[in-house]
Amino acid sequence: FTPSNLANPTALQLQSPLQEDKLMTSRNFLEELKCLFLRVRNPPKHALEELIRQIIKCNLNSVEGLEWLRIGLRQFGDFRNKFLDGIERLANLFKEKRNKQGILETTLPQKEDIDDFIDEEKTIIVLRHWLNAVKIDDLRREDSMIYLNNLVKKAVIYNYNTRDPERTKTLDVMTKNLAVPSRNGRNFA
């Protein structure tokens, strides 16, 4: 709000619904990006363009469309880094547990050890930033949590010794067909 808006209540009334619409559109876009991230960590450009078409409803070649695409790409870069940070924290917890058992940190874990350590609760902790955009009960009902749990397990294995973003991107195949119901009910992603 600007001082002139305060002096002119009509201008304030006209701006408020427009600002609310823009805020809601931005919120819906971010929510759908989070849902898409749960399916793929490295989406093709056309997937982001389709979200922009459906949610923002603007020309992709316009300044506004290009800005939304830039925002989407930047968000995905941030999402990938946050995801890998969470995977690294989980891998370090796993290494600490193994160290207490007298197992060397450099010894690669067995699948059974990973399965025993990474349960749904730990998966939710790693993915909490993105799960806040989803109807988690619907996600469970669709059995999608099982796939997300397997994704986290595999990501820990891939990033156990060193952070490997490129190899982690190959895990998209595990989750790309998941049903990820968004909280807003639009389910574009």
mmCIF file of C-alpha atoms in Angstrom, residues 13-113:
data_model
loop_
_atom_site.group_PDB
_atom_site.id
_atom_site.type_symbol
_atom_site.label_atom_id
_atom_site.label_comp_id
_atom_site.label_asym_id
_atom_site.label_seq_id
_atom_site.Cartn_x
_atom_site.Cartn_y
_atom_site.Cartn_z
ATOM 1 C CA GLN A 13 -10.492 -1.297 -2.490
ATOM 2 C CA LEU A 14 -9.704 -1.842 -6.182
ATOM 3 C CA GLN A 15 -6.138 -2.949 -5.520
ATOM 4 C CA SER A 16 -6.917 -5.360 -2.731
ATOM 5 C CA PRO A 17 -8.813 -8.021 -4.770
ATOM 6 C CA LEU A 18 -6.169 -7.838 -7.512
ATOM 7 C CA GLN A 19 -3.382 -8.320 -4.968
ATOM 8 C CA GLU A 20 -5.299 -11.178 -3.355
ATOM 9 C CA ASP A 21 -5.724 -12.860 -6.754
ATOM 10 C CA LYS A 22 -2.016 -12.505 -7.491
ATOM 11 C CA LEU A 23 -1.115 -13.859 -4.055
ATOM 12 C CA MET A 24 -3.471 -16.828 -4.516
ATOM 13 C CA THR A 25 -2.075 -17.516 -7.991
ATOM 14 C CA SER A 26 1.487 -17.419 -6.631
ATOM 15 C CA ARG A 27 0.534 -19.717 -3.767
ATOM 16 C CA ASN A 28 -1.158 -22.195 -6.126
ATOM 17 C CA PHE A 29 1.864 -22.155 -8.452
ATOM 18 C CA LEU A 30 4.270 -22.873 -5.579
ATOM 19 C CA GLU A 31 2.014 -25.635 -4.272
ATOM 20 C CA GLU A 32 1.839 -27.304 -7.671
ATOM 21 C CA LEU A 33 5.631 -26.966 -8.080
ATOM 22 C CA LYS A 34 6.047 -28.818 -4.782
ATOM 23 C CA CYS A 35 3.689 -31.566 -5.944
ATOM 24 C CA LEU A 36 5.572 -31.839 -9.226
ATOM 25 C CA PHE A 37 8.862 -32.062 -7.308
ATOM 26 C CA LEU A 38 7.579 -35.090 -5.403
ATOM 27 C CA ARG A 39 7.093 -36.755 -8.789
ATOM 28 C CA VAL A 40 10.240 -35.544 -10.591
ATOM 29 C CA ARG A 41 13.274 -33.689 -9.296
ATOM 30 C CA ASN A 42 14.419 -32.702 -12.775
ATOM 31 C CA PRO A 43 11.291 -31.943 -14.816
ATOM 32 C CA PRO A 44 11.419 -31.229 -18.529
ATOM 33 C CA LYS A 45 10.922 -27.561 -19.375
ATOM 34 C CA HIS A 46 7.561 -28.290 -21.001
ATOM 35 C CA ALA A 47 6.196 -29.563 -17.651
ATOM 36 C CA LEU A 48 6.876 -26.183 -16.044
ATOM 37 C CA GLU A 49 5.466 -24.408 -19.087
ATOM 38 C CA GLU A 50 2.268 -26.440 -18.794
ATOM 39 C CA LEU A 51 1.894 -25.500 -15.118
ATOM 40 C CA ILE A 52 2.335 -21.843 -16.045
ATOM 41 C CA ARG A 53 -0.313 -22.168 -18.782
ATOM 42 C CA GLN A 54 -2.790 -23.839 -16.430
ATOM 43 C CA ILE A 55 -2.247 -21.774 -13.292
ATOM 44 C CA ILE A 56 -0.942 -18.383 -14.389
ATOM 45 C CA LYS A 57 -2.796 -18.368 -17.717
ATOM 46 C CA CYS A 58 -0.336 -16.121 -19.518
ATOM 47 C CA ASN A 59 1.559 -16.169 -22.801
ATOM 48 C CA LEU A 60 4.780 -18.109 -22.253
ATOM 49 C CA ASN A 61 6.661 -15.774 -24.611
ATOM 50 C CA SER A 62 5.596 -12.661 -22.716
ATOM 51 C CA VAL A 63 7.755 -10.978 -20.092
ATOM 52 C CA GLU A 64 5.381 -12.308 -17.435
ATOM 53 C CA GLY A 65 5.505 -15.859 -18.811
ATOM 54 C CA LEU A 66 9.296 -15.858 -19.007
ATOM 55 C CA GLU A 67 9.495 -14.514 -15.454
ATOM 56 C CA TRP A 68 7.242 -17.308 -14.157
ATOM 57 C CA LEU A 69 9.373 -19.868 -15.997
ATOM 58 C CA ARG A 70 12.514 -18.389 -14.445
ATOM 59 C CA ILE A 71 10.862 -18.553 -11.010
ATOM 60 C CA GLY A 72 9.869 -22.193 -11.569
ATOM 61 C CA LEU A 73 13.359 -23.192 -12.682
ATOM 62 C CA ARG A 74 14.935 -21.378 -9.735
ATOM 63 C CA GLN A 75 12.506 -23.033 -7.313
ATOM 64 C CA PHE A 76 13.411 -26.456 -8.660
ATOM 65 C CA GLY A 77 17.116 -25.723 -8.209
ATOM 66 C CA ASP A 78 16.419 -24.725 -4.604
ATOM 67 C CA PHE A 79 14.191 -27.770 -4.094
ATOM 68 C CA ARG A 80 16.920 -30.129 -5.350
ATOM 69 C CA ASN A 81 19.474 -28.584 -3.001
ATOM 70 C CA LYS A 82 17.107 -28.824 -0.017
ATOM 71 C CA PHE A 83 16.299 -32.413 -0.925
ATOM 72 C CA LEU A 84 19.982 -33.352 -1.142
ATOM 73 C CA ASP A 85 20.661 -31.544 2.151
ATOM 74 C CA GLY A 86 17.950 -33.661 3.792
ATOM 75 C CA ILE A 87 19.342 -36.834 2.227
ATOM 76 C CA GLU A 88 22.842 -35.970 3.485
ATOM 77 C CA ARG A 89 21.526 -35.372 7.018
ATOM 78 C CA LEU A 90 19.765 -38.727 6.927
ATOM 79 C CA ALA A 91 22.877 -40.476 5.565
ATOM 80 C CA ASN A 92 24.944 -38.919 8.360
ATOM 81 C CA LEU A 93 22.457 -40.134 10.988
ATOM 82 C CA PHE A 94 22.682 -43.590 9.466
ATOM 83 C CA LYS A 95 26.499 -43.456 9.529
ATOM 84 C CA GLU A 96 26.433 -42.393 13.205
ATOM 85 C CA LYS A 97 24.184 -45.329 14.047
ATOM 86 C CA ARG A 98 26.499 -47.698 12.211
ATOM 87 C CA ASN A 99 29.585 -46.198 13.893
ATOM 88 C CA LYS A 100 28.008 -46.942 17.287
ATOM 89 C CA GLN A 101 27.624 -50.540 16.092
ATOM 90 C CA GLY A 102 31.322 -50.629 15.174
ATOM 91 C CA ILE A 103 30.731 -50.547 11.412
ATOM 92 C CA LEU A 104 33.175 -48.399 9.458
ATOM 93 C CA GLU A 105 31.709 -45.338 7.743
ATOM 94 C CA THR A 106 33.263 -46.344 4.431
ATOM 95 C CA THR A 107 31.493 -49.710 4.427
ATOM 96 C CA LEU A 108 28.548 -49.443 2.047
ATOM 97 C CA PRO A 109 25.249 -50.355 3.691
ATOM 98 C CA GLN A 110 23.191 -53.376 2.776
ATOM 99 C CA LYS A 111 19.673 -52.832 1.432
ATOM 100 C CA GLU A 112 18.208 -54.484 4.541
ATOM 101 C CA ASP A 113 20.047 -52.021 6.806
#
